[in-house]
mmCIF file of C-alpha atoms in Angstrom:
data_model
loop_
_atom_site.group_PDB
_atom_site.id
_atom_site.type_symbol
_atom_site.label_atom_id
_atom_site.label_comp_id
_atom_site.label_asym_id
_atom_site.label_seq_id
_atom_site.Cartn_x
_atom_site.Cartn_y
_atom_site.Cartn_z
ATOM 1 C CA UNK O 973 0.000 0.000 0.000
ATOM 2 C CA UNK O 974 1.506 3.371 -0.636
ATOM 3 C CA UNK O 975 2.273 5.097 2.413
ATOM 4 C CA UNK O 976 -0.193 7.823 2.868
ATOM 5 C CA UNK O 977 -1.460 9.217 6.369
ATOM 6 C CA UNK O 978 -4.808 10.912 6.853
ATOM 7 C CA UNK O 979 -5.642 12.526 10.760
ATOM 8 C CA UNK O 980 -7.823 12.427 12.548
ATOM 9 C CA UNK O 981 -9.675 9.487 10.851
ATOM 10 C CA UNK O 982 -12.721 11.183 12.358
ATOM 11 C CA UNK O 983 -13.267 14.358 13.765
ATOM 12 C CA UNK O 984 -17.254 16.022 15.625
ATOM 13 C CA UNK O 985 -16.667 19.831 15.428
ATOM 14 C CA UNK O 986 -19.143 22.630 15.661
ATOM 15 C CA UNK O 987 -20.511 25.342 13.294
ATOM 16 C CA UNK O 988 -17.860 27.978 13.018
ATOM 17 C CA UNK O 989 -14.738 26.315 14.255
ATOM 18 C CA UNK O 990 -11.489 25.981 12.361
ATOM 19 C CA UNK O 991 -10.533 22.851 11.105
ATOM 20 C CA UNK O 992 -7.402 20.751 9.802
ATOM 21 C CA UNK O 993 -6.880 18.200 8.081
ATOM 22 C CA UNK O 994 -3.438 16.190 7.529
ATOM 23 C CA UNK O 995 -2.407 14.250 4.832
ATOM 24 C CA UNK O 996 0.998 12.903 5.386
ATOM 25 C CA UNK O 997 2.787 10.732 2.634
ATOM 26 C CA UNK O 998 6.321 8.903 2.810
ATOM 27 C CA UNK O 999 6.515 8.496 -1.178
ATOM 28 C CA UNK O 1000 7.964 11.648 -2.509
ATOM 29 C CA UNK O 1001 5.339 12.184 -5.048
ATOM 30 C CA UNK O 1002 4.600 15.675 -6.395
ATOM 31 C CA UNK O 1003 1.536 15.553 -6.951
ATOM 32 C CA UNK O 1004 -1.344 16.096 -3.413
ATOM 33 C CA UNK O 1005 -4.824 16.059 -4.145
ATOM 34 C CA UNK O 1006 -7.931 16.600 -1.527
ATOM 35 C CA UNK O 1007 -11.308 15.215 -2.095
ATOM 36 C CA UNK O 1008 -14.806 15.144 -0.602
ATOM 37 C CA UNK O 1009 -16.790 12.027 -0.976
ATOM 38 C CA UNK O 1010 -20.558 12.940 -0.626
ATOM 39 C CA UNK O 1011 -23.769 10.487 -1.031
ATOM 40 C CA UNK O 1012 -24.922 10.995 -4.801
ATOM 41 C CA UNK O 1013 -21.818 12.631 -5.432
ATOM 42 C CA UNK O 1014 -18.772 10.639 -5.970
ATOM 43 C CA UNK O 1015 -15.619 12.130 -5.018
ATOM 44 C CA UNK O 1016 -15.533 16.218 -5.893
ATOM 45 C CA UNK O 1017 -11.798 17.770 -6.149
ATOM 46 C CA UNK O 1018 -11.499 20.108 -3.397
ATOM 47 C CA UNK O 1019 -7.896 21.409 -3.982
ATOM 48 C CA UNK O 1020 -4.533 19.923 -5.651
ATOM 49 C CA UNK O 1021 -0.552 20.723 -5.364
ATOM 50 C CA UNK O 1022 2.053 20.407 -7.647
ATOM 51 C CA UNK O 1023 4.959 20.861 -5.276
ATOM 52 C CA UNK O 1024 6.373 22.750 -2.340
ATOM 53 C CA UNK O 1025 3.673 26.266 -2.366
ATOM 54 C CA UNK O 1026 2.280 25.231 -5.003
ATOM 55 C CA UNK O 1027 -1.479 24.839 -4.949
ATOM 56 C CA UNK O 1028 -4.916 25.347 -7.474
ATOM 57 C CA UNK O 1029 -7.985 24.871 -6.781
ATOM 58 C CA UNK O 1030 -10.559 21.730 -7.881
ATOM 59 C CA UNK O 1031 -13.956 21.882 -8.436
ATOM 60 C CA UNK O 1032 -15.645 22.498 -4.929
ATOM 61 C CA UNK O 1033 -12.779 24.809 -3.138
ATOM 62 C CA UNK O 1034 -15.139 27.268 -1.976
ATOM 63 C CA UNK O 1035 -14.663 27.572 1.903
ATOM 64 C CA UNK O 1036 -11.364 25.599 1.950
ATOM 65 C CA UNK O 1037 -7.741 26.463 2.022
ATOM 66 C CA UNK O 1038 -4.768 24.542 1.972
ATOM 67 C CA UNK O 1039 -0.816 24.726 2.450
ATOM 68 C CA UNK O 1040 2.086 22.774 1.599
ATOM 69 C CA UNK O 1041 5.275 23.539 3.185
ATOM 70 C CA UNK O 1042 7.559 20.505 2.795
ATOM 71 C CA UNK O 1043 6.979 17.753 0.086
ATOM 72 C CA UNK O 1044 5.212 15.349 2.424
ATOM 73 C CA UNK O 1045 2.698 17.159 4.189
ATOM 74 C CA UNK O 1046 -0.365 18.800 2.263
ATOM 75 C CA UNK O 1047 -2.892 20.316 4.995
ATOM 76 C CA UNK O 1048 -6.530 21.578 4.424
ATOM 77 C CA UNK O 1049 -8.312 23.784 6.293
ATOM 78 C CA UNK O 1050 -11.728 24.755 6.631
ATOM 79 C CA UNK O 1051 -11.650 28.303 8.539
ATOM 80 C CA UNK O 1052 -14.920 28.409 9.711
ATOM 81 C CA UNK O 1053 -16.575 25.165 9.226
ATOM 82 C CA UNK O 1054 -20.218 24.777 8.089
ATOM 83 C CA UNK O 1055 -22.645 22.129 7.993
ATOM 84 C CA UNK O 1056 -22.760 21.480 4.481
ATOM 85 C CA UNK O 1057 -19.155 20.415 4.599
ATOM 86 C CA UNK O 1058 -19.918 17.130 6.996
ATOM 87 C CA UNK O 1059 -18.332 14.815 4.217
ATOM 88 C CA UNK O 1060 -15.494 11.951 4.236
ATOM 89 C CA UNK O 1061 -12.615 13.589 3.162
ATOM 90 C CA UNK O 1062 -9.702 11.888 0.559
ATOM 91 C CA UNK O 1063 -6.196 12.243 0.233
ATOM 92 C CA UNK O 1064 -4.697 11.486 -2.837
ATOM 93 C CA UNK O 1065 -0.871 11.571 -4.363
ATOM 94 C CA UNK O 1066 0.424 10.700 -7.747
ATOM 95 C CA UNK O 1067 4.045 11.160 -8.881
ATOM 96 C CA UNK O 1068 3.171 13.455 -11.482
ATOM 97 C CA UNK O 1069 0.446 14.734 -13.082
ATOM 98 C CA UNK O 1070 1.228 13.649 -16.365
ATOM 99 C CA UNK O 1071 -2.658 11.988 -17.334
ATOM 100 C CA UNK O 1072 -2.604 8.215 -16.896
ATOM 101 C CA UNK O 1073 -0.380 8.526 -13.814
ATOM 102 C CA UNK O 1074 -2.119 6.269 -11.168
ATOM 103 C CA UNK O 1075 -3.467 8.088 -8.069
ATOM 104 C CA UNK O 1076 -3.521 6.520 -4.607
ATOM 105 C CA UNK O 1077 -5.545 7.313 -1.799
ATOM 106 C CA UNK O 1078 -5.826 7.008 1.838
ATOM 107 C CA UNK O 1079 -8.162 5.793 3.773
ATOM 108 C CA UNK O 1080 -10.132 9.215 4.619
ATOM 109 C CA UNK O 1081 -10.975 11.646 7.277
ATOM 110 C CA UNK O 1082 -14.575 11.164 8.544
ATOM 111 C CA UNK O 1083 -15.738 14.860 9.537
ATOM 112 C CA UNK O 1084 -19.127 15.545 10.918
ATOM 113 C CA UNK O 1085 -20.301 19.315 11.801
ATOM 114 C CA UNK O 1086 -22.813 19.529 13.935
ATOM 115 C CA UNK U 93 -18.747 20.624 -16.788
ATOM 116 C CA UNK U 94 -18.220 16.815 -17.478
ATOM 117 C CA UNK U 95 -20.696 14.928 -15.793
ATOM 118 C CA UNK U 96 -20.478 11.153 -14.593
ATOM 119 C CA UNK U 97 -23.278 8.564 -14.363
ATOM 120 C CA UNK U 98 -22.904 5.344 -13.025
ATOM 121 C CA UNK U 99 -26.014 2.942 -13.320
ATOM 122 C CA UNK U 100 -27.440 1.038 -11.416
ATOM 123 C CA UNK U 101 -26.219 2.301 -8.117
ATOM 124 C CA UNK U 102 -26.945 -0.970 -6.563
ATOM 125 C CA UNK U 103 -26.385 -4.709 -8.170
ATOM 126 C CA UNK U 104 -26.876 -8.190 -6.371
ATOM 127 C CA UNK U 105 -25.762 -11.157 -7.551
ATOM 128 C CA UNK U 106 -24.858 -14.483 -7.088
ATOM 129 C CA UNK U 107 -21.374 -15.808 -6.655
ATOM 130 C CA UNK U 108 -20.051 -17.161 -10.334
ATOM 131 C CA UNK U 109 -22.158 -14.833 -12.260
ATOM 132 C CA UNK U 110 -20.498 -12.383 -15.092
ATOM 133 C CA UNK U 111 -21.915 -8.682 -14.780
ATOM 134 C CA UNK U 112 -21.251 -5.624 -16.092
ATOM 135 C CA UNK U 113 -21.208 -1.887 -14.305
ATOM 136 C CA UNK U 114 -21.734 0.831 -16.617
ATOM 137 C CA UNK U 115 -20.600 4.308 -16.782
ATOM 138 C CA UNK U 116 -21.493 6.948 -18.661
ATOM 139 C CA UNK U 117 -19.886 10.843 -19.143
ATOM 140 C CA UNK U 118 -21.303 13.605 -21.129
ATOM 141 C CA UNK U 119 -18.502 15.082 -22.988
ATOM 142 C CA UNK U 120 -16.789 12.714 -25.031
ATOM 143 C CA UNK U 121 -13.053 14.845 -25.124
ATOM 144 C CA UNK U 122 -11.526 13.140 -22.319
ATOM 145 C CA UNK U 123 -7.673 11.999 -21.672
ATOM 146 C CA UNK U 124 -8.404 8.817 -20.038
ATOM 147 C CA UNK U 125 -10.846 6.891 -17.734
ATOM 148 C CA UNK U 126 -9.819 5.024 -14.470
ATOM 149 C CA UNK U 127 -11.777 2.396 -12.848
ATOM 150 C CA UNK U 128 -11.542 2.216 -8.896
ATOM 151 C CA UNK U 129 -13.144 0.227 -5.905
ATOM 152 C CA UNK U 130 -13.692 1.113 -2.842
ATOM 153 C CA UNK U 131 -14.374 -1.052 0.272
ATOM 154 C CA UNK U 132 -16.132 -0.088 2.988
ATOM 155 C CA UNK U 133 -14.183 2.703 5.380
ATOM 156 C CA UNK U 134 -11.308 2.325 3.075
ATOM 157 C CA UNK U 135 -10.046 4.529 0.268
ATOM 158 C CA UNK U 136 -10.100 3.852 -3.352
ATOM 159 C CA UNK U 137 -7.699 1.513 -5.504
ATOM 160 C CA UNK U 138 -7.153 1.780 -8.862
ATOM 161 C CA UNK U 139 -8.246 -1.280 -10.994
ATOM 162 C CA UNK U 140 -8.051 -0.003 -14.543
ATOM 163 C CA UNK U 141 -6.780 2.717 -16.762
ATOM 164 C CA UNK U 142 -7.947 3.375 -20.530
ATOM 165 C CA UNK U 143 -6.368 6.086 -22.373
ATOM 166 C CA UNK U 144 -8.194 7.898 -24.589
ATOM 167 C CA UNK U 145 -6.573 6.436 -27.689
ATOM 168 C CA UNK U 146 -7.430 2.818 -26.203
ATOM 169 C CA UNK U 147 -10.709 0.772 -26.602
ATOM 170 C CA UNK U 148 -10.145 -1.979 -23.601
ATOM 171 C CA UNK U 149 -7.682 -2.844 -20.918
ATOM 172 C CA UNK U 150 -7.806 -6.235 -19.321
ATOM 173 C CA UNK U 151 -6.562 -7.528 -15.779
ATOM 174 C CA UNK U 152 -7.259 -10.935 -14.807
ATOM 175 C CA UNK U 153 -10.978 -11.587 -14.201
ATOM 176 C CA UNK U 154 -11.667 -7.552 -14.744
ATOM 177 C CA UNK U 155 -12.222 -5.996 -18.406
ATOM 178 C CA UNK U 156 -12.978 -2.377 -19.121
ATOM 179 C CA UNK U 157 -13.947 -1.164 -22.441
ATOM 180 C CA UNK U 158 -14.209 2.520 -23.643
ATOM 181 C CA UNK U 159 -16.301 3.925 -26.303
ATOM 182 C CA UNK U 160 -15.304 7.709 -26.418
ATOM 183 C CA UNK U 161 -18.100 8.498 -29.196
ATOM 184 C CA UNK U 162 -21.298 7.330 -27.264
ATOM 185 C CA UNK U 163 -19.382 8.163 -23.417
ATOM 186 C CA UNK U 164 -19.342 5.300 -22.154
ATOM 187 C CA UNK U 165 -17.492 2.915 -20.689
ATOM 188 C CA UNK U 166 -18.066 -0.697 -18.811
ATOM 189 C CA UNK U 167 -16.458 -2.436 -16.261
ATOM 190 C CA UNK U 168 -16.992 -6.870 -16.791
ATOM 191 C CA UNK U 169 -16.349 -8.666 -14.146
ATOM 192 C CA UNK U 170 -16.013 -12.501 -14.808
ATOM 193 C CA UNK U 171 -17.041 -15.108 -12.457
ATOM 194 C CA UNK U 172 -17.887 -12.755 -9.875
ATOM 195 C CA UNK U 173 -16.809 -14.336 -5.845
ATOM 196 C CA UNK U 174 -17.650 -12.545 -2.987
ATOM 197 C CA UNK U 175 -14.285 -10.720 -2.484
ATOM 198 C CA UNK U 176 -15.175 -8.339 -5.233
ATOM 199 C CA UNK U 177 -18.387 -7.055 -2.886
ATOM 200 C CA UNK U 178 -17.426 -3.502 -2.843
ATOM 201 C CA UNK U 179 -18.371 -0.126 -4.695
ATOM 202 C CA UNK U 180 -16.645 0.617 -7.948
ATOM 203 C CA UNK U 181 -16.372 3.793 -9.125
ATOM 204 C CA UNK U 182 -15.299 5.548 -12.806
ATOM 205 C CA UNK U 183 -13.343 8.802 -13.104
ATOM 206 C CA UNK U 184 -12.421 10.411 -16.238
ATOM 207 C CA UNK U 185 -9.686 12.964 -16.492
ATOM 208 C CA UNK U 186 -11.073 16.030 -19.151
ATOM 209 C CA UNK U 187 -8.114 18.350 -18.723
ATOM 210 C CA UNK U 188 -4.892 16.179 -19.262
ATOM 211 C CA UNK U 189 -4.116 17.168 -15.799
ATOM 212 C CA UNK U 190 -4.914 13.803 -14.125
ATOM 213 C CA UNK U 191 -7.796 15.481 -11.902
ATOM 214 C CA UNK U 192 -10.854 13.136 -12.171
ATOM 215 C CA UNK U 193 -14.597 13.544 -12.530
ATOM 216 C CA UNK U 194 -16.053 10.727 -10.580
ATOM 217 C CA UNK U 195 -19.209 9.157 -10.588
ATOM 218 C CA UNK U 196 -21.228 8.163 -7.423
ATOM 219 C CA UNK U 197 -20.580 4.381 -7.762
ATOM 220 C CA UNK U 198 -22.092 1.190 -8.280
ATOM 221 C CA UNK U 199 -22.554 -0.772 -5.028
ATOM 222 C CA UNK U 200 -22.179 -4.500 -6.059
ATOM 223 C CA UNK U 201 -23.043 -7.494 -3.338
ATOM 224 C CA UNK U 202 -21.960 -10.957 -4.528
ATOM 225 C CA UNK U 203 -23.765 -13.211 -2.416
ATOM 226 C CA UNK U 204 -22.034 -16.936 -1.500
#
């Protein structure tokens, strides 16, 4: 399994409270990506990194940030969490982002805001 | 925006049976299409990758064609056993970026 870390692996928070989530990986890939699985959704791209600072945004990164200050650490943070973002969170890396390059995931970050 | 349907969202069969998942996408210009499952409170693994110049890829009992012009694409599974229970899911990449548009999954239960 490629070594990725997601914490917590489930977090209860309140409307309103800051939030962040770790993925760690011990692959050296370039490539980070954050996802949000939802019922009737699939998997939505939140956010993605291409290296060190280097960050763009997905599909759904309205009310998220992220940072990535050393290759193997690629943090998101919701700054004032909301109920609508109670979702299972994804980590993903891939060694490049050449298309076709395989992407692995961990095994998600259960968040529930009440 | 590219839009993925997978259908049915649920399937049941019996162990040794051959089905096919379907997926579906509504703009045909994409770079490739993954196949993926996903077990319960797990993340997803990658099964099978078609690029967009490819009709089929094969992997042991697991077959995935790709027909760019109608958007579609299906997943066969061949004598299915009760270790594939899990929910498969299809991504396509649009941009040549490798970021996905998923579908919501098919949910398949092979009973003993």
């Amino acid at each position: 399994d490629a070594g990725i870390t997601q914490s917590p692996r489930h977090k209860v928070t309140e409307t309103g409270t800051p939030v962040t989530l770790r993925c760690h990986q011990t692959e050296n890939h370039r490539y980070m990506y954050w996802y949000r699985q939802d019922p009737g959704h699939g998997l939505r791209l939140i956010h993605y990194s291409y290296g060190v600072k280097d960050t763009d945004k997905g599909e759904v990164s309205d009310g998220y940030s992220v940072s990535r200050s050393k290759t193997e650490d690629f943090l998101l943070t919701l700054e004032s969490a909301t109920s609508s973002q109670t979702s299972v969170y994804f980590c993903a890396i891939s060694e490049s982002g050449e298309t076709g390059q395989p992407q692995h995931f961990g095994d998600g970050t259960r968040l529930s805001i009440l | 925006k590219q839009e993925v349907t997978q259908i049915p969202a649920a399937l049941s069969v019996p162990e040794g049976e051959n089905l096919v998942l379907n997926c579906s996408f509504t703009d045909s210009a994409i770079y490739n299409l993954q196949w993926f499952r996903q077990d319960p409170g797990k993340g997803l693994t990658s099964l099978l990758l078609i690029q967009s110049s490819q009709r089929e890829q094969t992997s042991g009992r697991l077959n995935a064609s790709l027909d760019k012009s109608s958007g579609r694409s299906t997943l066969y599974i061949a004598a299915s056993q009760p270790g594939d229970s899990a929910t498969y899911l299809c991504a396509v990449d649009p941009y040549n970026f490798n970021k996905f548009y998923f579908g919501s999954g098919t949910k398949l239960n092979v009973k003993p």
